[in-house]
Amino acid sequence: GQQLNQSPQSMFIQEGEDVSMNCTSSSIFNTWLWYKQDPGEGPVLLIALYKAGELTSNGRLTAQFGITRKDSFLNISASIPSDVGIYFCAGQRYAGNNRKLIWGLGTSLAVNP
Amino acid sequence: GAVVSQHPSRVICKSGTSVKIECRSLDFQATTMFWYRQFPKQSLMLMATSNEGSKATYEQGVEKDKFLINHASLTLSTLTVTSAHPEDSSFYICSARGTALTDTQYFGPGTRLTVL
């Protein structure tokens, strides 16, 4: 099935550094979502974006819904060890197909204390 | 808000037996619930979508007779893996979504199934 292009695939950074990851698609979405998944757990919603150009923050996390509605990025500022995990982007359309989520392949983040 | 629970969190069963996994939305009504399967180091793979009171819609390649889904109420959906085999061992995750157009999916903590 369709998947989003998410990059980078993995990152290994020092504590305190900023992180940036993004997702792109060949088609438009009505909603962009960012989830974090810890090992052995289900994904947890971090940020939901509903409007093209929207910039939303959640603590040290900031995400933007691209103007073209075909991309989104997630930034994490001043990373800490508990930021470790896999980050997934997902796109959703309002019409048709039960409004299924289309997923990126994930960005695995490792933080060196 | 938007809490989804799953039970059991882990299950080990013998080959040939059936296993039922429950998914509950605890603080909202979920007209739609989704069942996913996830292999190690991979993204989530949608298996089926269930709407309360109607038959589930299965994704291509997912056997509906093997993975039975029941969405009997606005807060409960169940996935039954029938006649489980070792290749069915996986991490199964459910999600639930409310009724508004902008409602998004909230996920359960997942169920680790191991078939011996």
mmCIF file of N, CA and C in Angstrom, chain A residues 3 31 33 35 37-45 48 50 86 88 92 94-95 97-101 103-106, chain B residues 32 34 36 38 42-44 46 49 51 57 59 91 93 97-110 112:
data_model
loop_
_atom_site.group_PDB
_atom_site.id
_atom_site.type_symbol
_atom_site.label_atom_id
_atom_site.label_comp_id
_atom_site.label_asym_id
_atom_site.label_seq_id
_atom_site.Cartn_x
_atom_site.Cartn_y
_atom_site.Cartn_z
ATOM 1 N N GLN A 3 2.824 4.450 1.139
ATOM 2 C CA GLN A 3 3.537 4.853 2.336
ATOM 3 C C GLN A 3 4.144 6.219 2.112
ATOM 4 N N THR A 31 -4.875 15.965 7.131
ATOM 5 C CA THR A 31 -4.307 15.962 8.477
ATOM 6 C C THR A 31 -2.936 15.303 8.433
ATOM 7 N N LEU A 33 -0.046 13.829 11.181
ATOM 8 C CA LEU A 33 0.084 13.415 12.577
ATOM 9 C C LEU A 33 1.500 12.935 12.832
ATOM 10 N N TYR A 35 3.579 10.593 15.693
ATOM 11 C CA TYR A 35 3.478 9.670 16.818
ATOM 12 C C TYR A 35 4.883 9.267 17.262
ATOM 13 N N GLN A 37 6.767 5.973 19.292
ATOM 14 C CA GLN A 37 6.567 4.622 19.789
ATOM 15 C C GLN A 37 7.796 4.170 20.568
ATOM 16 N N ASP A 38 7.577 3.778 21.812
ATOM 17 C CA ASP A 38 8.636 3.183 22.624
ATOM 18 C C ASP A 38 8.608 1.674 22.418
ATOM 19 N N PRO A 39 9.712 0.992 22.666
ATOM 20 C CA PRO A 39 9.755 -0.467 22.443
ATOM 21 C C PRO A 39 8.675 -1.197 23.221
ATOM 22 N N GLY A 40 7.940 -2.069 22.536
ATOM 23 C CA GLY A 40 6.910 -2.862 23.193
ATOM 24 C C GLY A 40 5.648 -2.099 23.566
ATOM 25 N N GLU A 41 5.506 -0.891 23.032
ATOM 26 C CA GLU A 41 4.329 -0.079 23.341
ATOM 27 C C GLU A 41 3.627 0.327 22.051
ATOM 28 N N GLY A 42 2.382 0.815 22.200
ATOM 29 C CA GLY A 42 1.699 1.367 21.049
ATOM 30 C C GLY A 42 2.146 2.800 20.787
ATOM 31 N N PRO A 43 1.907 3.316 19.590
ATOM 32 C CA PRO A 43 2.278 4.699 19.281
ATOM 33 C C PRO A 43 1.471 5.681 20.134
ATOM 34 N N VAL A 44 2.131 6.770 20.509
ATOM 35 C CA VAL A 44 1.485 7.829 21.279
ATOM 36 C C VAL A 44 1.447 9.083 20.419
ATOM 37 N N LEU A 45 0.287 9.691 20.327
ATOM 38 C CA LEU A 45 0.152 10.889 19.510
ATOM 39 C C LEU A 45 0.905 12.059 20.140
ATOM 40 N N ALA A 48 -0.937 16.821 16.254
ATOM 41 C CA ALA A 48 -1.852 16.682 15.122
ATOM 42 C C ALA A 48 -1.963 18.038 14.432
ATOM 43 N N TYR A 50 -3.887 20.245 11.286
ATOM 44 C CA TYR A 50 -5.123 20.177 10.522
ATOM 45 C C TYR A 50 -5.218 21.173 9.374
ATOM 46 N N ILE A 86 11.031 5.538 18.377
ATOM 47 C CA ILE A 86 10.786 5.626 16.937
ATOM 48 C C ILE A 86 9.657 6.616 16.711
ATOM 49 N N PHE A 88 6.988 8.271 14.106
ATOM 50 C CA PHE A 88 6.275 7.999 12.866
ATOM 51 C C PHE A 88 5.451 9.213 12.459
ATOM 52 N N GLN A 92 -3.651 11.683 6.864
ATOM 53 C CA GLN A 92 -5.044 11.239 6.830
ATOM 54 C C GLN A 92 -5.851 12.144 5.923
ATOM 55 N N TYR A 94 -9.919 13.165 4.750
ATOM 56 C CA TYR A 94 -11.231 13.110 5.381
ATOM 57 C C TYR A 94 -12.198 12.221 4.632
ATOM 58 N N ALA A 95 -11.979 12.057 3.349
ATOM 59 C CA ALA A 95 -12.977 11.343 2.556
ATOM 60 C C ALA A 95 -12.505 9.953 2.203
ATOM 61 N N ASN A 97 -12.348 5.523 2.193
ATOM 62 C CA ASN A 97 -11.427 4.540 2.768
ATOM 63 C C ASN A 97 -11.370 4.548 4.282
ATOM 64 N N ASN A 98 -12.548 4.863 4.909
ATOM 65 C CA ASN A 98 -12.572 4.879 6.367
ATOM 66 C C ASN A 98 -11.558 5.826 6.985
ATOM 67 N N ARG A 99 -11.072 6.755 6.230
ATOM 68 C CA ARG A 99 -10.080 7.742 6.721
ATOM 69 C C ARG A 99 -8.883 7.025 7.343
ATOM 70 N N LYS A 100 -8.364 6.032 6.613
ATOM 71 C CA LYS A 100 -7.206 5.298 7.099
ATOM 72 C C LYS A 100 -5.996 6.215 7.188
ATOM 73 N N LEU A 101 -5.089 5.847 8.093
ATOM 74 C CA LEU A 101 -3.824 6.557 8.185
ATOM 75 C C LEU A 101 -2.833 5.943 7.208
ATOM 76 N N TRP A 103 1.163 5.688 6.621
ATOM 77 C CA TRP A 103 2.278 5.800 7.556
ATOM 78 C C TRP A 103 3.620 5.991 6.866
ATOM 79 N N GLY A 104 4.496 6.729 7.540
ATOM 80 C CA GLY A 104 5.900 6.709 7.181
ATOM 81 C C GLY A 104 6.553 5.479 7.782
ATOM 82 N N LEU A 105 7.798 5.215 7.399
ATOM 83 C CA LEU A 105 8.495 4.028 7.877
ATOM 84 C C LEU A 105 9.188 4.252 9.214
ATOM 85 N N GLY A 106 9.148 5.480 9.704
ATOM 86 C CA GLY A 106 9.689 5.733 11.023
ATOM 87 C C GLY A 106 11.098 6.297 11.010
ATOM 88 N N THR B 32 -15.215 3.857 15.051
ATOM 89 C CA THR B 32 -14.303 3.102 14.197
ATOM 90 C C THR B 32 -13.089 2.663 15.002
ATOM 91 N N PHE B 34 -9.415 0.227 14.569
ATOM 92 C CA PHE B 34 -8.493 -0.311 13.582
ATOM 93 C C PHE B 34 -7.611 -1.360 14.260
ATOM 94 N N TYR B 36 -3.941 -3.324 13.771
ATOM 95 C CA TYR B 36 -2.665 -3.293 13.073
ATOM 96 C C TYR B 36 -1.803 -4.469 13.531
ATOM 97 N N GLN B 38 2.455 -5.348 13.630
ATOM 98 C CA GLN B 38 3.766 -4.722 13.466
ATOM 99 C C GLN B 38 4.866 -5.746 13.648
ATOM 100 N N GLN B 42 9.698 -2.375 11.920
ATOM 101 C CA GLN B 42 8.904 -1.962 10.770
ATOM 102 C C GLN B 42 7.758 -1.057 11.206
ATOM 103 N N SER B 43 7.149 -0.465 10.219
ATOM 104 C CA SER B 43 6.013 0.406 10.493
ATOM 105 C C SER B 43 4.772 -0.428 10.774
ATOM 106 N N LEU B 44 3.690 0.233 11.105
ATOM 107 C CA LEU B 44 2.441 -0.465 11.392
ATOM 108 C C LEU B 44 1.767 -0.870 10.083
ATOM 109 N N LEU B 46 -1.790 -1.998 8.563
ATOM 110 C CA LEU B 46 -3.214 -2.077 8.853
ATOM 111 C C LEU B 46 -3.760 -3.424 8.390
ATOM 112 N N THR B 49 -10.365 -2.620 9.401
ATOM 113 C CA THR B 49 -11.082 -1.495 10.002
ATOM 114 C C THR B 49 -12.454 -1.991 10.420
ATOM 115 N N ASN B 51 -16.227 -0.920 12.015
ATOM 116 C CA ASN B 51 -17.199 0.088 12.423
ATOM 117 C C ASN B 51 -18.253 -0.580 13.278
ATOM 118 N N THR B 57 -13.858 -4.320 7.554
ATOM 119 C CA THR B 57 -13.265 -4.221 6.217
ATOM 120 C C THR B 57 -11.808 -4.622 6.327
ATOM 121 N N GLU B 59 -7.952 -5.468 4.888
ATOM 122 C CA GLU B 59 -6.986 -5.045 3.879
ATOM 123 C C GLU B 59 -6.633 -6.239 2.995
ATOM 124 N N PHE B 91 3.307 -8.438 17.011
ATOM 125 C CA PHE B 91 2.803 -7.399 17.904
ATOM 126 C C PHE B 91 1.541 -6.849 17.265
ATOM 127 N N ILE B 93 -1.658 -4.256 17.464
ATOM 128 C CA ILE B 93 -2.027 -2.985 18.082
ATOM 129 C C ILE B 93 -3.379 -2.547 17.551
ATOM 130 N N ARG B 97 -11.043 5.629 17.043
ATOM 131 C CA ARG B 97 -11.277 7.003 16.593
ATOM 132 C C ARG B 97 -12.721 7.385 16.876
ATOM 133 N N GLY B 98 -12.923 8.633 17.300
ATOM 134 C CA GLY B 98 -14.250 9.134 17.601
ATOM 135 C C GLY B 98 -15.027 9.492 16.342
ATOM 136 N N THR B 99 -16.103 10.211 16.517
ATOM 137 C CA THR B 99 -17.047 10.425 15.430
ATOM 138 C C THR B 99 -16.788 11.682 14.604
ATOM 139 N N ALA B 100 -16.105 12.679 15.159
ATOM 140 C CA ALA B 100 -15.919 13.940 14.441
ATOM 141 C C ALA B 100 -14.962 13.746 13.276
ATOM 142 N N LEU B 101 -15.153 14.583 12.243
ATOM 143 C CA LEU B 101 -14.353 14.476 11.027
ATOM 144 C C LEU B 101 -12.868 14.623 11.320
ATOM 145 N N THR B 102 -12.548 15.499 12.264
ATOM 146 C CA THR B 102 -11.139 15.758 12.571
ATOM 147 C C THR B 102 -10.590 14.818 13.635
ATOM 148 N N ASP B 103 -11.409 13.928 14.158
ATOM 149 C CA ASP B 103 -10.910 12.987 15.162
ATOM 150 C C ASP B 103 -9.804 12.129 14.579
ATOM 151 N N THR B 104 -8.785 11.892 15.376
ATOM 152 C CA THR B 104 -7.705 11.065 14.895
ATOM 153 C C THR B 104 -7.654 9.777 15.703
ATOM 154 N N GLN B 105 -6.701 8.942 15.375
ATOM 155 C CA GLN B 105 -6.619 7.630 16.002
ATOM 156 C C GLN B 105 -5.749 7.670 17.252
ATOM 157 N N TYR B 106 -6.253 7.027 18.304
ATOM 158 C CA TYR B 106 -5.486 6.835 19.529
ATOM 159 C C TYR B 106 -5.258 5.339 19.700
ATOM 160 N N PHE B 107 -4.031 5.011 20.087
ATOM 161 C CA PHE B 107 -3.612 3.628 20.042
ATOM 162 C C PHE B 107 -3.601 2.963 21.412
ATOM 163 N N GLY B 108 -3.869 1.669 21.400
ATOM 164 C CA GLY B 108 -3.680 0.863 22.592
ATOM 165 C C GLY B 108 -2.209 0.539 22.775
ATOM 166 N N PRO B 109 -1.873 -0.091 23.904
ATOM 167 C CA PRO B 109 -0.471 -0.401 24.194
ATOM 168 C C PRO B 109 0.065 -1.615 23.459
ATOM 169 N N GLY B 110 -0.788 -2.337 22.740
ATOM 170 C CA GLY B 110 -0.310 -3.478 21.970
ATOM 171 C C GLY B 110 -0.393 -4.788 22.718
ATOM 172 N N ARG B 112 1.531 -8.597 22.564
ATOM 173 C CA ARG B 112 2.586 -9.441 21.988
ATOM 174 C C ARG B 112 2.086 -10.875 21.968
#
